[in-house]
């Protein structure tokens, strides 16, 4: 030790020239050893140097580090001892510090003191040779008596270097000084240190501020964290530049929950103002400082403040501003915006992955947004994050929330477009989730979300790279090959859109799309049409990018056309015609240099058409399909003139040759029925005119079909089948329209020309005909009707009055022939009509009579006038045969005397697929009010004046067809999953032309027709008003034309249904369709008063509502009343104000209809399933719109039902005439359901509620419980199993709502309102006991439909008992609770003997001693003793086991 000291003391720190010349490259033994004279000059002057030397540190000059000869801890102990033992202690400390200050005045020496010391070489002695040593300053800070002064010295020294930055040696002196203060073993005066640091922050430049703030957690001890956090919080508000270091420091500080919440709140307020590059840090701090209790609130607040849209805009602005200043810095802002957004999302992703509460909070925050404009880009991005991470099962939650938002219209395509447009780079990282979500949405049975899935696909294809595009196309092809009808339709539509919008990109993936050709087995004709349109567009597009699949398509088409299987031949015909559409499309100058079609292409087109014609000639159905497809092509595509001429050149001649004959004096030939020329409208040309050769063609077709079954392959030559008549005429008409620009003068003779048929008197003796003759005659009628339907299609748009008159006459012919057909079909069970729509499977269009025969033997064919009327009143055209047959069967059982009458005819609604489709333009005929025709004599004077107008039958016929079309096009049908067993009938048959129009086109057309529909509606109203005034309000008065009344009633209902379906179109709720909605409402509003200035949407809705209310007085049936009420409800939903007005009038209207007696034209009361369904809907609307549901239920249950109980067997309630024993179940079910629903919406009781609020809530519950008690007790009178089932189901739900919402109210109200609570529970006890008896009855009956409800109900009853006990305990009244066993009884109150036990007998004795206030007929199992000021009563519904 003595030797070491001696060596240490000989060290010199002389700053003279000699020492400066010391070489720095190598530490030699002579380094730092000047002459003894030099040492003796310096030592006495510096206590600092002497003390260090004695303790083991050698100070060096220049660039050489200070050396330490001993261990660091040893050095600190020695220094402390030297200072303490010095005679001048404690003043020696000040001298030591003064020496330190003097020494570090030289920057080089300060630098050496701040840098780590180096150990003395091991060869010099046993000095420490550790790899790393602390700096001298750091060693001095470890000496407690010196620490404070050293810190003060350093802080005084630091300002000198504040603005110097990084020196030549790469050192930043202020940063190094701050680093000396980190991780000290002990800090003597933390408060002072914290104070100095914060003072320094207030004056230092930004870089040093950042260093100090970031180092704070490593310098201060935990006790100072709170104070420093508050100061940092205040600093954060003043200087956003320090956001990152402050948040970095705050994240590492140990803060209390309260302080953390306060800091987080302050940080949250800076989110919208923070620098973009700092945003990820801010979000990270907020999310990492969340606790489970406040997660939801914090995340919701963060979501509101996080404006990613503005981030991108601001960054673009910064980039543009900085572009002129510094080229190096321009690169940073240009990409930093997307990088910053990506980092923010990564922070959110990290948070939701590791913290379940945060993922749930994000879902809840997005779920709680209720306004469209409040949704932001961040919502879509977070849902993608939650889906992609799937932490804590968040994927399912993200899917659920997204579907709910899309369904509600809160997340729309515009938001999705904005997200993809601004954040494509970020979205690319979530492509797997985007693809999965799109697949899920497209497969969803909910039609509202399917378009959004399609939009996801389109945006992903447009915004992402080729890999993603390939995946999108592959996924869409998978959808097409899935076989699920709705999914296939949407996927094909999307592929068609992508081909039209991005032909070049899509052509790269043509080979993928071509793969669908292998899966055509499961595609419908309409889907095959779309598929070949898609492939043809790719293969024959003008840019020729997809031409490599042309050969494959030709091969497939030829293969299908040559097949003998009708299904494959049909695919070939449809595909070939669609190919012709693409190959022969008219080229504009913009598309190609040459406008004319190239000769080679023209040759290919004509060759293909010739091939199709030759392949389809062998089959009438194939030929008819070819004509129909070609007609559709002419209607939808603009073909090259050369192609049009080629198609049309032979059509007119062929049609005349095949189907038209000149009329002679006699019709030669042998026919099953005598030939007769019928339905001639051009009577002046009866001699030498033309006629449609229908009967002779049919006569030839019968043996031909028989031969066809024998040997189809041996038959050569062309055969003309009547099956092709309508299809060929449609093709002819469209060719004429194309060539003559809509003028049909060349073929207008076909509108009025007669047909060669037979005398219709045959219908009267149809029963006596043979089966073959009956079927022949039925087919003749079908062909005739379909010819007339196609003729009406062709000429409905003609403006000439005479033509219009003939069209209306043809409609009259159709309605008359349909009545004859009904009679004939009733006499021809098992008959299958000839096909009329050929683009469908033959098996899909089954004969109704054959399918119904197999449903149930002995069923009567639903027939007769009554049947027809019910069909026209039917609120759904999709009712199945079985339902209709059942209904008529029930009516026949009720009225056996009508069974004979009911065999007159069948409903043609079942034969809908066997009629030609009417074009939607036919509805223009509705505008024909009154037309006249003059038959002029030779002097051109009007001789006779005949008036032709739409009669009730024609009006009903057109309205039925129009409503079917609207229901198909505007009512969104869910994309249902493929059924396990193939459905027999395709619901899309007969809508081929309509499917080519978009729902918007159909809705626009309806709006144009609205004035006409309103006129007809007013005519119906006036008709019934006049009728009622003439008959003094007696509907079934004598002398009434029953058929006319039924038709007018049907027309009234159909008009309201058409309006209801139109206004129910979901498109009207979209902002882009608001103009169309407004124009529709203007029509209705203008009927009430003259159109004034521009009115708001609200005013129009109200005026339309008032206009329709005027029809309430003349509604002829309950179904029509329901239609009117539903129409008013739909209109009121578009309004954003005046809700009370709409609710009040809707409720009043529904009540008016419920209190009205409804009788048929025949005088009988309306009844049956449809009447009950309408009543159910109407009563539901009334209770939904009533101001107070509980009072409304009480009124019906308290007045109407007692009147019914006291009335005769077949009578109704006096005040509610629609309430009878037959409709009681409907009333009961609706009242129970609405009662339960209303109590579920009651607010739960809170401890903070005032006395008045508690009293009001108790009053509401009292009323609800009283209603419930009345309804439950009705089971004693109406004890059918259906009523019991309703009672058990809704009884349990009501009980659960009472436990959840009512009992908390009783908990807090018991002391203040003990009498009210007692009364309420006494009433409720009677109901629960009755429910208990029902459970016993269900078990005795062993009816599974009833016993299924028992376990859950028993559980709720038991919970109720213990919940009351808990309430009494909460209010310190537990001693007032007495528990016993309730006996099992049946509905009549008699004990169930099989379950009697000794215990129950003892209970019986105990229960007989109940107080007088107890109901003596009932058993109580829980009693509350009168105990001072506490009295209460309760029961336990428990059951003893056998």
PDB file of C-alpha atoms in Angstrom, residues 318-400:
ATOM      1  CA  UNK A 318     -45.690  19.858 -45.515  1.00  0.00           C
ATOM      2  CA  UNK A 319     -44.085  18.040 -48.418  1.00  0.00           C
ATOM      3  CA  UNK A 320     -45.034  20.770 -50.863  1.00  0.00           C
ATOM      4  CA  UNK A 321     -43.732  23.488 -48.524  1.00  0.00           C
ATOM      5  CA  UNK A 322     -40.426  21.770 -47.864  1.00  0.00           C
ATOM      6  CA  UNK A 323     -39.747  20.888 -51.512  1.00  0.00           C
ATOM      7  CA  UNK A 324     -38.231  24.276 -52.242  1.00  0.00           C
ATOM      8  CA  UNK A 325     -36.064  24.406 -49.131  1.00  0.00           C
ATOM      9  CA  UNK A 326     -34.068  21.258 -48.901  1.00  0.00           C
ATOM     10  CA  UNK A 327     -33.951  18.449 -51.391  1.00  0.00           C
ATOM     11  CA  UNK A 328     -32.727  16.007 -48.778  1.00  0.00           C
ATOM     12  CA  UNK A 329     -35.678  16.628 -46.542  1.00  0.00           C
ATOM     13  CA  UNK A 330     -38.263  16.351 -49.299  1.00  0.00           C
ATOM     14  CA  UNK A 331     -38.025  12.601 -49.358  1.00  0.00           C
ATOM     15  CA  UNK A 332     -39.038  12.321 -45.731  1.00  0.00           C
ATOM     16  CA  UNK A 333     -42.435  14.064 -45.735  1.00  0.00           C
ATOM     17  CA  UNK A 334     -43.437  12.550 -49.056  1.00  0.00           C
ATOM     18  CA  UNK A 335     -43.389   9.041 -47.670  1.00  0.00           C
ATOM     19  CA  UNK A 336     -43.668   9.805 -43.970  1.00  0.00           C
ATOM     20  CA  UNK A 337     -47.446  10.274 -44.034  1.00  0.00           C
ATOM     21  CA  UNK A 338     -48.154   6.720 -45.095  1.00  0.00           C
ATOM     22  CA  UNK A 339     -45.341   5.449 -42.915  1.00  0.00           C
ATOM     23  CA  UNK A 340     -46.752   7.284 -39.925  1.00  0.00           C
ATOM     24  CA  UNK A 341     -50.261   5.966 -40.589  1.00  0.00           C
ATOM     25  CA  UNK A 342     -48.773   2.477 -40.937  1.00  0.00           C
ATOM     26  CA  UNK A 343     -46.937   2.930 -37.619  1.00  0.00           C
ATOM     27  CA  UNK A 344     -50.127   4.132 -35.911  1.00  0.00           C
ATOM     28  CA  UNK A 345     -51.913   1.033 -37.148  1.00  0.00           C
ATOM     29  CA  UNK A 346     -49.019  -1.155 -35.990  1.00  0.00           C
ATOM     30  CA  UNK A 347     -49.343   0.402 -32.531  1.00  0.00           C
ATOM     31  CA  UNK A 348     -53.076  -0.334 -32.498  1.00  0.00           C
ATOM     32  CA  UNK A 349     -52.390  -3.838 -33.804  1.00  0.00           C
ATOM     33  CA  UNK A 350     -49.877  -4.479 -31.034  1.00  0.00           C
ATOM     34  CA  UNK A 351     -52.299  -3.181 -28.399  1.00  0.00           C
ATOM     35  CA  UNK A 352     -55.283  -5.265 -29.512  1.00  0.00           C
ATOM     36  CA  UNK A 353     -53.132  -8.358 -29.902  1.00  0.00           C
ATOM     37  CA  UNK A 354     -51.918  -8.366 -26.317  1.00  0.00           C
ATOM     38  CA  UNK A 355     -54.787  -6.705 -24.453  1.00  0.00           C
ATOM     39  CA  UNK A 356     -58.242  -8.217 -24.725  1.00  0.00           C
ATOM     40  CA  UNK A 357     -59.882  -5.169 -23.156  1.00  0.00           C
ATOM     41  CA  UNK A 358     -58.537  -2.910 -25.900  1.00  0.00           C
ATOM     42  CA  UNK A 359     -59.774  -5.126 -28.730  1.00  0.00           C
ATOM     43  CA  UNK A 360     -63.215  -5.249 -27.098  1.00  0.00           C
ATOM     44  CA  UNK A 361     -63.140  -1.491 -26.524  1.00  0.00           C
ATOM     45  CA  UNK A 362     -62.383  -0.785 -30.196  1.00  0.00           C
ATOM     46  CA  UNK A 363     -65.256  -3.006 -31.273  1.00  0.00           C
ATOM     47  CA  UNK A 364     -67.585  -1.304 -28.828  1.00  0.00           C
ATOM     48  CA  UNK A 365     -66.443   2.177 -29.882  1.00  0.00           C
ATOM     49  CA  UNK A 366     -67.163   1.436 -33.541  1.00  0.00           C
ATOM     50  CA  UNK A 367     -70.416  -0.310 -32.646  1.00  0.00           C
ATOM     51  CA  UNK A 368     -71.655   2.717 -30.676  1.00  0.00           C
ATOM     52  CA  UNK A 369     -71.458   5.082 -33.667  1.00  0.00           C
ATOM     53  CA  UNK A 370     -75.024   5.639 -34.827  1.00  0.00           C
ATOM     54  CA  UNK A 371     -74.658   8.298 -37.534  1.00  0.00           C
ATOM     55  CA  UNK A 372     -73.404   7.752 -41.064  1.00  0.00           C
ATOM     56  CA  UNK A 373     -71.246  10.881 -41.127  1.00  0.00           C
ATOM     57  CA  UNK A 374     -69.542   9.956 -37.836  1.00  0.00           C
ATOM     58  CA  UNK A 375     -67.827   6.900 -39.288  1.00  0.00           C
ATOM     59  CA  UNK A 376     -64.215   7.430 -40.319  1.00  0.00           C
ATOM     60  CA  UNK A 377     -61.458   5.699 -42.225  1.00  0.00           C
ATOM     61  CA  UNK A 378     -59.923   4.527 -38.965  1.00  0.00           C
ATOM     62  CA  UNK A 379     -63.031   2.407 -38.303  1.00  0.00           C
ATOM     63  CA  UNK A 380     -62.486   0.376 -41.460  1.00  0.00           C
ATOM     64  CA  UNK A 381     -58.765   0.037 -40.775  1.00  0.00           C
ATOM     65  CA  UNK A 382     -59.258  -1.054 -37.161  1.00  0.00           C
ATOM     66  CA  UNK A 383     -61.828  -3.651 -38.198  1.00  0.00           C
ATOM     67  CA  UNK A 384     -59.256  -5.023 -40.638  1.00  0.00           C
ATOM     68  CA  UNK A 385     -56.643  -5.075 -37.851  1.00  0.00           C
ATOM     69  CA  UNK A 386     -58.997  -6.921 -35.510  1.00  0.00           C
ATOM     70  CA  UNK A 387     -59.802  -9.386 -38.271  1.00  0.00           C
ATOM     71  CA  UNK A 388     -56.172  -9.960 -39.207  1.00  0.00           C
ATOM     72  CA  UNK A 389     -54.802 -10.466 -35.676  1.00  0.00           C
ATOM     73  CA  UNK A 390     -57.699 -12.614 -34.412  1.00  0.00           C
ATOM     74  CA  UNK A 391     -56.363 -12.032 -30.906  1.00  0.00           C
ATOM     75  CA  UNK A 392     -58.976 -12.926 -28.287  1.00  0.00           C
ATOM     76  CA  UNK A 393     -61.346 -14.164 -30.999  1.00  0.00           C
ATOM     77  CA  UNK A 394     -61.635 -10.629 -32.391  1.00  0.00           C
ATOM     78  CA  UNK A 395     -62.102 -11.880 -35.971  1.00  0.00           C
ATOM     79  CA  UNK A 396     -65.638 -12.987 -35.343  1.00  0.00           C
ATOM     80  CA  UNK A 397     -66.413  -9.713 -33.566  1.00  0.00           C
ATOM     81  CA  UNK A 398     -64.993  -7.670 -36.453  1.00  0.00           C
ATOM     82  CA  UNK A 399     -67.107  -9.599 -38.962  1.00  0.00           C
ATOM     83  CA  UNK A 400     -70.215  -9.163 -36.832  1.00  0.00           C
TER      84      UNK A 400
END
